[in-house]
XYZ file of C-alpha atoms in Angstrom:
758
model
C 46.805 94.978 -40.582
C 43.179 93.226 -41.111
C 44.580 90.026 -39.629
C 46.153 91.709 -36.639
C 42.779 93.557 -35.860
C 40.726 90.401 -36.456
C 43.431 88.577 -33.962
C 42.819 91.203 -31.283
C 39.007 91.204 -31.701
C 39.098 87.502 -31.474
C 41.470 87.386 -28.267
C 39.197 90.143 -26.767
C 35.905 88.236 -27.421
C 37.512 85.068 -26.110
C 38.478 86.621 -22.842
C 35.086 88.463 -22.328
C 33.306 85.041 -23.202
C 35.564 82.891 -21.130
C 35.136 85.193 -17.934
C 31.211 85.231 -18.464
C 31.014 81.581 -18.828
C 33.441 80.811 -15.853
C 31.558 83.070 -13.519
C 28.283 81.481 -14.728
C 29.602 78.111 -13.902
C 31.034 79.048 -10.598
C 27.535 80.545 -9.650
C 25.953 77.442 -10.772
C 28.173 75.196 -8.753
C 27.985 77.116 -5.616
C 24.113 77.126 -5.962
C 24.080 73.450 -6.469
C 26.436 72.750 -3.620
C 24.516 74.967 -1.147
C 21.171 73.321 -2.115
C 22.866 69.772 -1.669
C 24.261 70.791 1.655
C 20.699 71.966 2.902
C 19.253 68.653 1.724
C 21.953 66.514 3.268
C 21.489 68.578 6.463
C 18.033 67.465 6.641
C 18.669 63.782 6.775
C 21.654 64.371 9.028
C 19.318 66.001 11.510
C 16.795 63.418 11.123
C 19.525 60.760 11.895
C 20.934 62.552 14.792
C 17.460 62.899 16.411
C 16.875 59.040 16.032
C 20.167 58.178 17.696
C 19.987 60.870 20.473
C 16.413 59.785 21.191
C 17.439 56.124 21.253
C 20.686 56.914 23.737
C 18.145 58.517 26.255
C 16.884 55.096 27.002
C 20.142 54.408 28.719
C 19.363 57.340 31.334
C 15.726 56.003 31.983
C 17.096 52.523 32.603
C 19.910 53.849 34.738
C 17.474 55.830 36.863
C 15.512 52.400 37.682
C 18.727 50.814 38.534
C 19.598 53.522 41.067
C 16.132 53.600 42.559
C 16.289 49.854 43.055
C 19.824 50.226 44.582
C 21.493 48.149 41.898
C 18.650 45.773 41.506
C 15.896 45.625 38.797
C 13.838 42.189 39.162
C 11.393 43.297 36.577
C 13.715 44.371 33.894
C 12.204 42.458 31.010
C 8.665 44.097 31.955
C 10.365 47.480 32.230
C 12.285 47.002 28.736
C 9.107 46.004 26.983
C 7.469 49.118 28.264
C 10.510 51.223 27.335
C 11.369 49.779 23.903
C 8.257 51.130 21.806
C 9.216 54.811 22.987
C 12.677 54.656 21.350
C 11.905 53.405 17.779
C 15.726 53.076 16.802
C 16.672 51.237 19.942
C 16.334 47.574 19.379
C 17.949 45.885 22.531
C 18.279 47.064 26.131
C 20.894 45.647 28.471
C 22.050 45.631 32.006
C 25.861 44.818 32.740
C 26.648 44.745 36.347
C 30.503 45.172 36.779
C 30.657 45.536 33.005
C 29.232 41.921 32.446
C 26.130 41.580 30.461
C 23.489 39.679 32.736
C 20.193 41.035 31.458
C 19.140 41.828 27.867
C 15.735 42.210 26.215
C 14.498 40.912 24.082
C 16.414 37.834 24.919
C 15.328 35.875 21.834
C 18.259 35.637 19.201
C 20.506 37.439 21.646
C 21.338 34.741 24.041
C 24.875 34.848 22.875
C 25.514 38.462 24.255
C 24.916 37.222 27.854
C 28.031 36.843 29.856
C 29.841 39.362 27.495
C 32.412 41.499 29.533
C 32.213 44.825 28.038
C 35.416 45.847 29.906
C 37.657 42.933 28.293
C 35.946 42.426 24.998
C 38.301 44.099 22.459
C 35.321 45.421 20.392
C 33.846 47.384 23.381
C 36.800 47.425 25.883
C 38.146 50.952 24.925
C 34.653 52.604 24.954
C 33.461 50.947 28.298
C 36.666 51.722 29.865
C 36.314 55.453 28.745
C 32.842 55.600 30.064
C 33.500 54.069 33.260
C 36.494 56.468 33.832
C 34.722 59.515 32.860
C 31.302 58.609 34.023
C 29.759 59.749 30.770
C 27.880 58.213 28.028
C 29.934 56.760 25.366
C 28.784 55.500 21.783
C 30.708 52.309 20.757
C 30.964 51.119 17.258
C 29.333 50.523 14.791
C 30.801 47.104 15.266
C 30.043 43.296 14.852
C 27.765 41.895 17.558
C 28.363 38.611 19.385
C 24.835 37.467 18.589
C 25.337 38.755 14.817
C 24.434 41.825 13.396
C 25.988 45.208 12.900
C 25.387 47.922 15.472
C 26.448 50.701 17.685
C 26.197 50.311 21.426
C 25.582 53.171 23.758
C 27.165 52.458 27.068
C 26.255 54.514 30.386
C 27.982 53.954 33.551
C 25.946 53.692 36.615
C 27.389 54.706 40.104
C 25.563 53.894 43.393
C 26.136 55.182 46.879
C 27.977 52.741 49.205
C 27.055 52.564 53.042
C 29.675 55.259 53.727
C 27.861 57.252 50.972
C 30.935 57.383 48.346
C 29.873 56.260 44.879
C 30.994 53.076 43.620
C 30.854 51.726 40.225
C 27.990 49.478 39.673
C 27.950 48.577 36.035
C 26.457 49.701 32.656
C 23.120 50.228 31.235
C 23.227 49.782 27.452
C 21.081 50.469 24.381
C 21.946 48.646 21.070
C 21.109 50.571 17.843
C 21.338 48.168 15.026
C 21.868 49.030 11.403
C 20.354 49.501 9.102
C 17.278 49.859 11.045
C 18.679 52.925 12.903
C 18.855 54.771 9.418
C 15.332 54.281 8.420
C 14.125 57.523 10.291
C 16.791 59.520 8.180
C 15.281 58.504 4.946
C 18.804 58.230 3.108
C 17.398 56.312 0.112
C 15.743 59.823 -0.763
C 19.166 60.995 -1.620
C 19.559 58.220 -4.234
C 16.185 59.033 -5.730
C 17.141 62.614 -5.989
C 20.412 61.739 -7.819
C 22.885 61.863 -5.148
C 25.464 59.224 -3.954
C 25.978 59.349 -0.012
C 28.451 57.857 2.410
C 27.858 57.951 6.186
C 31.184 57.494 7.878
C 33.408 58.047 10.940
C 37.312 58.011 11.807
C 37.890 54.953 13.835
C 38.984 55.961 17.409
C 41.736 53.328 17.364
C 43.230 53.353 13.964
C 41.946 57.045 12.878
C 40.933 55.173 9.529
C 37.750 55.903 7.581
C 35.018 53.414 8.667
C 31.897 53.409 6.357
C 28.517 53.024 8.286
C 26.250 53.080 5.335
C 26.964 54.112 1.704
C 24.701 54.016 -1.401
C 27.565 53.130 -3.760
C 31.337 51.814 -3.308
C 32.617 54.488 -5.659
C 34.523 57.425 -3.993
C 32.435 60.691 -4.114
C 33.542 63.624 -6.031
C 33.915 66.595 -3.845
C 31.174 65.804 -1.578
C 29.339 68.129 0.812
C 29.941 67.083 4.347
C 27.546 67.219 7.520
C 29.036 66.436 10.944
C 26.801 64.552 13.346
C 28.182 65.270 16.869
C 27.791 61.954 19.127
C 29.355 60.880 22.515
C 32.990 59.685 21.952
C 33.408 60.425 18.330
C 31.300 62.080 15.470
C 30.074 60.696 12.353
C 29.898 62.487 8.834
C 27.288 62.238 6.224
C 28.753 62.936 2.904
C 27.010 63.328 -0.483
C 27.597 64.117 -4.046
C 25.687 64.095 -7.257
C 25.942 60.918 -9.195
C 26.563 62.922 -12.403
C 28.976 65.133 -10.671
C 28.948 68.916 -10.306
C 28.019 71.381 -12.844
C 26.923 70.624 -16.570
C 29.599 69.559 -18.612
C 27.520 69.439 -21.660
C 26.309 72.911 -21.243
C 29.802 74.327 -20.457
C 31.030 72.739 -23.688
C 28.072 74.200 -25.511
C 28.598 77.507 -24.011
C 32.188 77.282 -24.975
C 31.350 76.477 -28.628
C 28.980 79.473 -28.723
C 31.747 81.823 -27.295
C 34.394 80.482 -29.808
C 31.877 80.720 -32.611
C 30.834 84.217 -31.721
C 34.571 85.297 -31.177
C 35.464 83.845 -34.620
C 32.455 85.502 -36.497
C 33.197 88.806 -34.572
C 36.807 88.612 -35.492
C 35.870 87.717 -39.170
C 33.487 90.628 -39.073
C 36.411 92.846 -37.890
C 38.701 91.419 -40.775
C 36.011 92.110 -43.333
C 35.423 95.710 -42.013
C 39.007 96.332 -42.261
C 39.329 95.091 -45.617
C 36.422 96.928 -46.805
C 37.572 100.041 -45.578
C 40.962 99.718 -47.105
C 39.020 98.729 -50.349
C 37.035 101.851 -50.119
C 40.091 104.008 -49.876
C 41.502 102.296 -52.944
C 38.319 102.944 -54.743
C 38.297 106.419 -53.683
C 41.605 106.835 -55.238
C 40.691 105.115 -58.511
C 37.424 106.743 -59.205
C 36.679 110.086 -60.658
C 35.872 112.946 -58.243
C 32.283 112.872 -59.782
C 31.570 109.659 -58.993
C 33.473 109.766 -55.684
C 30.553 110.712 -53.299
C 28.232 108.058 -54.910
C 30.875 105.434 -54.429
C 31.310 106.214 -50.783
C 27.674 106.053 -50.112
C 27.444 102.704 -52.030
C 30.250 101.355 -50.122
C 28.883 102.244 -46.906
C 25.535 100.725 -47.622
C 27.036 97.694 -48.621
C 29.203 97.718 -45.633
C 26.098 98.359 -43.399
C 24.190 95.618 -45.028
C 26.846 93.147 -44.628
C 27.509 93.842 -41.155
C 23.728 93.625 -40.369
C 23.328 90.298 -41.955
C 26.627 89.043 -40.238
C 25.405 90.175 -36.800
C 22.001 89.018 -37.386
C 23.031 85.547 -38.292
C 25.731 85.199 -35.596
C 23.329 86.563 -32.760
C 22.560 83.896 -30.016
C 18.922 84.808 -30.064
C 16.043 84.617 -32.704
C 15.384 87.761 -34.606
C 12.613 88.193 -36.902
C 10.193 90.904 -38.739
C 6.607 90.108 -39.387
C 4.425 92.199 -41.874
C 0.759 93.848 -41.123
C -0.815 90.528 -41.727
C 1.353 88.859 -39.197
C 3.513 86.653 -41.601
C 7.373 86.400 -41.291
C 9.284 88.420 -43.730
C 12.795 88.450 -42.575
C 14.610 85.981 -40.104
C 18.123 85.254 -38.867
C 19.941 81.850 -38.591
C 19.472 81.204 -34.889
C 15.701 81.457 -35.432
C 16.017 78.652 -38.113
C 18.001 76.683 -35.842
C 15.683 77.393 -32.642
C 12.514 75.989 -34.600
C 14.171 73.332 -36.822
C 13.006 75.035 -40.096
C 14.911 76.026 -42.999
C 15.129 79.832 -43.384
C 13.408 79.517 -46.572
C 10.585 77.840 -44.971
C 10.027 80.349 -42.297
C 9.790 83.396 -44.779
C 6.056 83.856 -45.565
C 5.002 81.508 -42.449
C 2.401 82.927 -40.162
C 3.991 83.783 -36.808
C 1.592 82.334 -34.753
C 2.079 78.859 -36.258
C 5.053 78.789 -34.369
C 3.219 79.090 -31.024
C 2.220 76.167 -29.108
C -1.407 75.086 -30.399
C -2.929 75.675 -26.795
C -1.700 79.239 -26.862
C -1.920 80.230 -30.398
C -5.108 82.179 -30.038
C -3.918 84.190 -27.253
C -0.622 85.009 -29.247
C -2.863 86.039 -32.350
C -4.957 88.558 -30.147
C -1.925 90.080 -28.693
C -0.051 90.446 -32.149
C -3.155 91.962 -33.659
C -3.415 94.391 -30.577
C 0.222 95.269 -31.253
C -0.560 95.858 -34.863
C -3.351 97.897 -34.175
C -1.319 100.181 -31.737
C -3.266 99.210 -28.945
C -0.256 98.383 -26.819
C 3.325 99.738 -27.855
C 5.165 96.527 -26.896
C 4.813 92.991 -25.692
C 6.940 90.765 -23.355
C 5.861 87.285 -22.641
C 7.174 83.920 -21.644
C 5.577 81.425 -24.237
C 5.706 77.785 -25.241
C 6.793 77.507 -28.784
C 6.346 74.522 -31.408
C 9.293 73.209 -33.333
C 9.042 71.668 -36.660
C 9.210 68.141 -35.048
C 6.307 68.825 -32.960
C 8.197 69.408 -29.691
C 7.861 72.258 -27.499
C 10.343 74.693 -25.754
C 10.002 77.833 -23.699
C 10.955 81.099 -25.122
C 10.881 84.970 -24.081
C 9.122 87.183 -26.524
C 9.971 90.771 -26.779
C 7.949 92.366 -29.549
C 7.632 96.179 -30.926
C 6.200 97.871 -33.688
C 8.713 98.376 -36.770
C 8.788 101.810 -38.349
C 10.981 103.168 -41.095
C 12.840 106.465 -40.970
C 9.759 108.174 -42.426
C 7.619 106.709 -39.399
C 5.681 104.356 -41.702
C 4.820 101.255 -39.944
C 5.808 97.894 -41.638
C 4.814 95.289 -39.093
C 6.557 94.119 -36.042
C 10.225 93.257 -35.021
C 10.562 90.367 -32.431
C 13.274 88.649 -30.383
C 12.928 85.157 -29.080
C 15.391 83.768 -26.089
C 15.403 80.210 -25.272
C 14.684 80.080 -21.669
C 13.818 76.376 -21.403
C 16.764 75.761 -19.153
C 15.546 78.635 -16.846
C 12.177 77.345 -16.714
C 13.186 73.921 -15.828
C 15.252 75.342 -13.099
C 12.264 77.237 -11.785
C 9.951 74.138 -11.735
C 12.782 72.072 -9.867
C 13.059 74.806 -7.171
C 9.221 75.003 -6.935
C 9.156 71.230 -6.521
C 11.803 71.553 -3.755
C 9.780 74.275 -2.149
C 6.644 72.233 -2.179
C 8.423 68.866 -0.743
C 9.957 71.119 1.987
C 6.478 72.476 2.720
C 5.048 68.978 2.794
C 7.918 67.769 5.197
C 7.203 70.698 7.520
C 3.536 70.284 7.487
C 3.690 66.454 8.266
C 6.217 66.741 10.873
C 4.826 65.206 14.287
C 5.308 68.302 16.087
C 5.659 72.063 15.719
C 8.586 73.654 13.647
C 9.477 77.035 13.487
C 12.229 78.743 11.180
C 13.889 82.238 12.093
C 16.246 84.106 9.836
C 19.540 85.722 10.754
C 17.410 88.738 12.050
C 15.370 86.572 14.318
C 12.269 86.956 12.096
C 9.661 84.062 11.601
C 10.057 82.782 8.061
C 8.143 79.678 8.193
C 6.180 77.411 10.610
C 3.602 74.501 10.635
C 0.214 74.240 11.856
C 1.510 72.089 14.905
C 3.440 74.995 16.019
C 0.582 77.199 16.499
C -1.849 74.430 17.973
C 0.809 72.737 20.163
C 1.815 76.440 21.695
C -1.701 77.553 21.471
C -0.803 80.886 19.580
C -3.878 83.111 18.232
C -4.283 83.798 14.654
C -4.125 87.494 15.412
C -0.403 87.219 16.356
C 0.506 85.953 12.907
C -1.209 88.841 11.543
C 1.475 91.155 12.374
C 4.083 91.933 9.515
C 7.579 90.785 10.045
C 6.735 88.838 13.032
C 9.939 88.027 15.126
C 11.015 85.991 17.980
C 11.030 88.883 20.234
C 7.191 89.312 19.618
C 6.595 85.634 20.220
C 8.456 85.568 23.576
C 6.727 88.777 24.623
C 3.431 87.092 23.922
C 4.655 83.793 25.950
C 5.801 86.053 28.778
C 2.644 87.982 28.987
C 0.656 84.803 29.339
C 2.768 83.363 32.072
C 4.724 80.675 29.821
C 7.992 81.435 31.720
C 6.691 81.905 35.206
C 6.515 84.963 37.316
C 9.238 87.786 36.975
C 9.592 91.105 34.984
C 8.202 90.539 31.431
C 10.856 92.668 29.663
C 13.723 91.111 31.573
C 12.376 87.479 30.685
C 12.080 88.519 26.920
C 15.509 90.262 26.723
C 17.206 87.460 28.329
C 15.957 84.876 25.931
C 16.488 86.991 22.720
C 20.181 87.697 23.689
C 20.542 83.788 24.006
C 18.864 83.191 20.742
C 21.216 85.588 19.112
C 24.023 83.470 19.755
C 22.561 80.725 17.388
C 23.894 77.677 19.200
C 22.321 74.325 18.885
C 20.013 73.890 22.147
C 17.832 71.330 23.582
C 15.552 71.549 26.746
C 12.168 70.590 28.240
C 9.473 73.047 29.201
C 6.097 72.412 31.254
C 3.394 74.537 29.808
C 0.873 76.093 32.292
C -1.726 73.716 30.899
C 0.636 70.787 32.313
C 1.746 69.706 28.684
C 5.409 69.017 28.767
C 7.291 70.051 25.454
C 10.795 68.875 24.501
C 12.325 71.739 22.406
C 15.457 71.615 20.264
C 16.961 74.004 17.862
C 19.810 73.943 15.203
C 21.457 76.809 13.696
C 21.269 77.055 9.733
C 24.118 78.262 7.275
C 24.103 81.902 6.887
C 22.275 82.599 10.201
C 18.883 81.747 11.862
C 17.898 78.496 13.165
C 15.261 75.666 13.006
C 13.398 74.800 16.276
C 11.267 71.669 16.732
C 8.674 71.002 19.414
C 7.732 67.518 20.522
C 4.983 66.999 23.122
C 6.451 64.483 25.389
C 3.665 64.490 28.164
C 2.631 60.824 27.671
C 6.158 59.785 27.942
C 6.892 61.932 31.154
C 3.665 60.200 32.421
C 4.717 56.699 31.714
C 8.099 57.319 33.459
C 6.137 58.623 36.410
C 3.921 55.557 36.430
C 6.925 53.281 36.173
C 8.382 55.192 39.312
C 5.098 54.715 41.234
C 5.015 50.874 40.314
C 8.576 50.429 41.444
C 8.547 52.366 44.894
C 5.037 52.660 46.023
C 2.225 50.332 47.538
C -0.528 50.533 44.990
C -3.351 50.288 47.478
C -2.030 52.588 50.393
C 0.238 54.794 48.209
C 2.916 54.445 50.936
C 6.471 53.802 49.967
C 7.091 49.984 49.597
C 10.030 47.816 51.009
C 12.324 49.187 48.331
C 11.874 52.729 48.943
C 11.659 52.113 52.794
C 15.395 50.721 52.522
C 16.429 53.710 50.610
C 14.991 56.185 53.010
C 16.166 54.060 56.111
C 19.651 54.319 54.771
C 19.242 58.120 54.257
C 18.130 58.150 58.058
C 21.009 56.120 59.278
C 23.422 58.323 57.386
C 21.677 61.384 58.916
C 22.429 60.132 62.388
C 26.004 59.845 61.602
C 26.366 63.376 60.248
C 24.138 64.957 63.067
C 24.685 62.863 66.052
C 20.953 62.828 66.722
C 19.155 59.319 67.282
C 16.309 58.027 65.133
C 13.832 55.425 65.708
C 12.353 52.516 63.605
C 8.803 50.998 64.731
C 7.403 47.905 63.238
C 3.599 47.702 63.521
C 1.404 44.733 62.962
C -2.487 45.281 63.197
C -4.349 43.176 65.990
C -7.855 41.871 64.934
C -7.201 42.453 61.470
C -7.946 38.757 60.289
C -11.519 38.786 61.695
C -12.411 41.872 59.694
C -11.401 39.953 56.394
C -13.076 36.836 57.434
C -16.304 38.505 58.353
C -16.870 41.290 55.703
C -14.357 40.219 52.837
C -10.968 41.649 51.651
C -12.712 44.789 50.359
C -13.377 45.811 53.920
C -9.626 44.850 54.742
C -8.401 47.120 52.042
C -10.634 49.983 53.237
C -9.129 49.471 56.798
C -5.514 49.466 55.403
C -5.972 52.655 53.760
C -7.531 54.284 56.784
C -4.592 53.182 58.800
C -2.111 54.393 56.348
C -3.927 57.821 56.560
C -3.692 57.958 60.398
C 0.028 56.840 60.470
C 0.697 59.816 58.195
C -1.120 62.486 60.558
C 0.912 61.032 63.379
C 4.305 61.990 62.200
C 6.058 64.742 60.256
C 6.245 65.232 56.536
C 10.063 64.337 56.732
C 9.555 60.903 58.462
C 8.754 57.621 56.520
C 5.716 55.683 56.680
C 5.704 52.479 54.575
C 3.695 49.309 54.152
C 5.781 45.997 54.025
C 2.633 43.903 53.092
C -0.434 42.435 54.640
C -1.189 44.302 57.747
C 2.447 45.301 58.527
C 3.727 48.849 58.590
C 6.996 50.688 59.334
C 7.610 54.082 60.801
C 10.929 55.838 60.659
C 11.554 59.025 62.519
C 14.585 61.037 62.818
C 16.239 63.923 64.803
C 15.119 62.613 68.244
C 17.957 63.597 70.429
C 21.866 63.102 70.926
C 21.030 61.214 74.207
C 19.818 57.859 73.930
C 17.748 57.628 76.823
C 15.853 60.883 75.966
C 15.517 59.545 72.253
C 13.859 56.318 73.864
C 11.375 58.486 75.711
C 10.491 60.604 72.709
C 10.249 57.312 70.635
C 7.716 56.000 73.344
C 5.674 59.021 73.109
C 5.243 58.729 69.289
C 4.562 55.153 69.542
C 1.740 55.654 72.071
C 0.453 58.590 69.965
C 0.335 56.113 66.912
C -1.459 53.336 69.028
C -4.055 55.830 70.424
C -4.642 56.992 66.641
C -5.022 53.392 65.429
C -7.252 52.178 68.447
C -9.852 54.702 67.416
C -13.161 53.148 65.833
C -13.282 52.694 62.088
C -16.397 53.319 60.156
C -15.860 51.374 56.845
C -18.465 51.761 53.842
C -18.571 48.166 52.960
C -20.212 47.475 49.299
C -21.970 44.278 48.876
C -22.552 42.174 45.520
C -26.192 43.824 45.414
C -24.377 47.140 45.357
C -25.653 48.077 48.698
C -23.367 49.725 50.999
C -23.343 49.265 54.838
C -21.230 51.223 57.134
C -19.144 48.535 59.467
C -17.695 49.684 62.679
C -14.561 47.935 63.440
C -11.977 48.319 66.274
C -8.393 47.252 66.157
C -5.200 48.026 67.582
C -1.489 47.614 66.639
C 1.447 45.684 68.395
C 4.615 47.962 67.921
C 8.115 47.062 68.070
C 10.487 50.002 68.405
C 14.324 50.273 68.053
C 16.051 53.544 68.523
C 19.003 53.406 66.342
C 22.273 55.580 65.446
C 24.777 54.724 62.639
C 27.536 53.031 64.733
C 25.024 50.463 66.545
C 24.042 48.366 63.382
C 22.870 48.125 59.769
C 19.663 48.608 58.149
C 18.986 44.854 58.383
C 19.887 44.803 61.990
C 17.670 47.541 63.079
C 14.504 45.979 61.038
C 15.269 42.573 62.512
C 15.376 43.894 65.966
C 12.137 46.061 65.531
C 10.482 43.037 64.229
C 11.607 40.698 67.112
C 10.343 43.604 69.547
C 7.037 43.473 67.765
C 6.622 39.797 67.910
C 7.235 40.105 71.921
C 4.486 42.670 72.020
C 2.052 40.273 70.159
C 3.238 37.349 72.631
C 2.545 39.527 75.567
C -1.015 40.182 74.656
C -1.243 42.426 71.795
C -1.824 46.290 71.645
C 1.457 46.547 73.453
C 4.721 48.458 72.604
C 8.013 46.817 73.021
C 11.470 48.248 72.770
C 14.347 46.200 71.300
C 16.628 44.226 73.752
C 19.538 44.195 71.275
C 21.120 47.605 72.378
C 19.899 47.747 75.891
C 16.692 49.806 74.893
C 14.310 47.685 76.586
C 15.694 48.564 80.013
C 15.991 52.238 79.159
C 12.336 52.021 78.267
C 11.503 50.249 81.494
C 13.227 52.972 83.526
C 11.222 55.556 81.679
C 7.829 53.764 81.728
C 6.096 56.921 82.020
C 6.960 57.773 78.477
C 4.426 55.408 77.372
C 1.468 56.621 79.382
C 0.780 59.364 76.671
C -2.879 60.239 76.635
C -5.080 60.067 73.166
C -4.609 63.238 71.087
C -0.992 64.131 72.540
C 1.387 65.518 69.808
C 4.931 65.455 69.425
């Protein structure tokens, strides 16, 4: 019977211990994986940002190609200006018709020149897909012709043909070399943190796993995976602890403790059963006079034995101290915990077991407890083992009294909490590291929880968005409060404030990744992108890209405008002229192109220097703009040559010629007025120079069916030279399409008085 009871107790204890240990290990494993996923997500986000920022360089390069109508003569200079703004991008290329013709930097990359992206086996699939879909495609990683391992971003460029139908011009490409592109992701920090990682993708052709970067060739054990969504294929960042998940040693120790406890409790059950059986036998054998005493003695012995067994099989240290603070009784667990024999512990002063630096504090609390100043004590304390090593323990102490209420000292229980303290320290270090990362991020960062409450932010967030300190004094500050503040100060433009707030909050509750640009009222341009986080909420980053936008605008000004007069240059003129010719085809209305050359300009330069000539050219540009509408084009070709393009004249060519004559005469009258030029001399004195000049103007009235851009420019130029040869300050129409005869028949059209308007 005793063995059966002992077996039942053992099995019950084993089931309970196994259940507890299993649940603890599952919770521990889930916590480790969640923490690892959060950590890996941070590195994946940094890698995604680096790559996406580098990919955007293809759009800037494509915009320049479109503005140049397929030509970018200063490609090397433009590339040198663009590359510093995209750190992960190492090479920029232009590939007209799919063949690489320009590459920067050229040094060490000469082998790539002439490579046909549409036929090369390494890039054919991605380049063809980009051309057919019109979308950016990321090829690779792959081996480059010029040596090296890299990914290539391929963006197709389509230009408008003369019939305004888009045609495939070629590609603009960005090369992202490895491992340079991984620097910003700080993947080695995973190794330093005890993780192996593997950055990989499924090869688009074979479907097999292709490793991009890995810390070890060993396969990862149940890794956490973070997906990086990229054009034409995704990458995955996987990571797993080097030592594996969980704590095998701790699990084994817990299992051993569970087994030992189960065996001991089963043994106690057997002993209790046997003792009770023995008690029954004694009751039958002893006399009735001694029966009560025997029962009492048996019960006392049983209780004492049970107490000792329970005391010595406990997983915590239990001890008694007398009124002088010396240990009078202890259990086996305490001896094991402190590394002393039980005999040595008896009679030892309790505070001798405390870390030397905390002994005085422990002594004062013990004396206060003995003096009944406090009823109990609960404290986490550093204890001192026999080998002079320390460990963390949680002490629970109370005054000890007997059945009569007489105090005999204190009873204490110590639990080893070293593992918990270590975990708390690790968690604190992780929190400090995350705080340091957020505070040192080169932009603003904010974190919202699932209820859209602001849970974290850095100083840059407040400074960049100019939030007052008073806004953050509100308890439980949420996204709606921040958006209402922005709406009230005009961040979202005019409109109903509550409607603006409601729309944005509703969009935020979808917890979708987002990225957009916003210009603040102070003129600064912010790039804002957010990512949802597991469990709800999202992290939003704010970057000030004002300088980058200004640089892009400066590049556009240099590419399309004359730096002196700020008028469109020859390149932009061709674009506007092409648009005007296309407009005549759609509407049936004629346009006019006027080629102007200033008379008496050289004498001003020879007499007063080029500074005076520049002032005259600027004033001429100003007068020309005032003579035409805003939708018309005034351009400077160079020197003292200007071109004016006007549209929407008339469907009748003769009437259009008369209208063009009026405009030409108006321009000539405006340019013939005296010029007062403030000329500055070397001695810094300023003289006002009065100068008179006129313009010889060649005019061609055009419509789409009569010629091309080059034809109309050539005809207008020839007409201008005839005006020059005829005595200057004259207007001549082109003879190429019969306009000269029409103009002669309507010569009254050229007799426009000064000040006439169109």
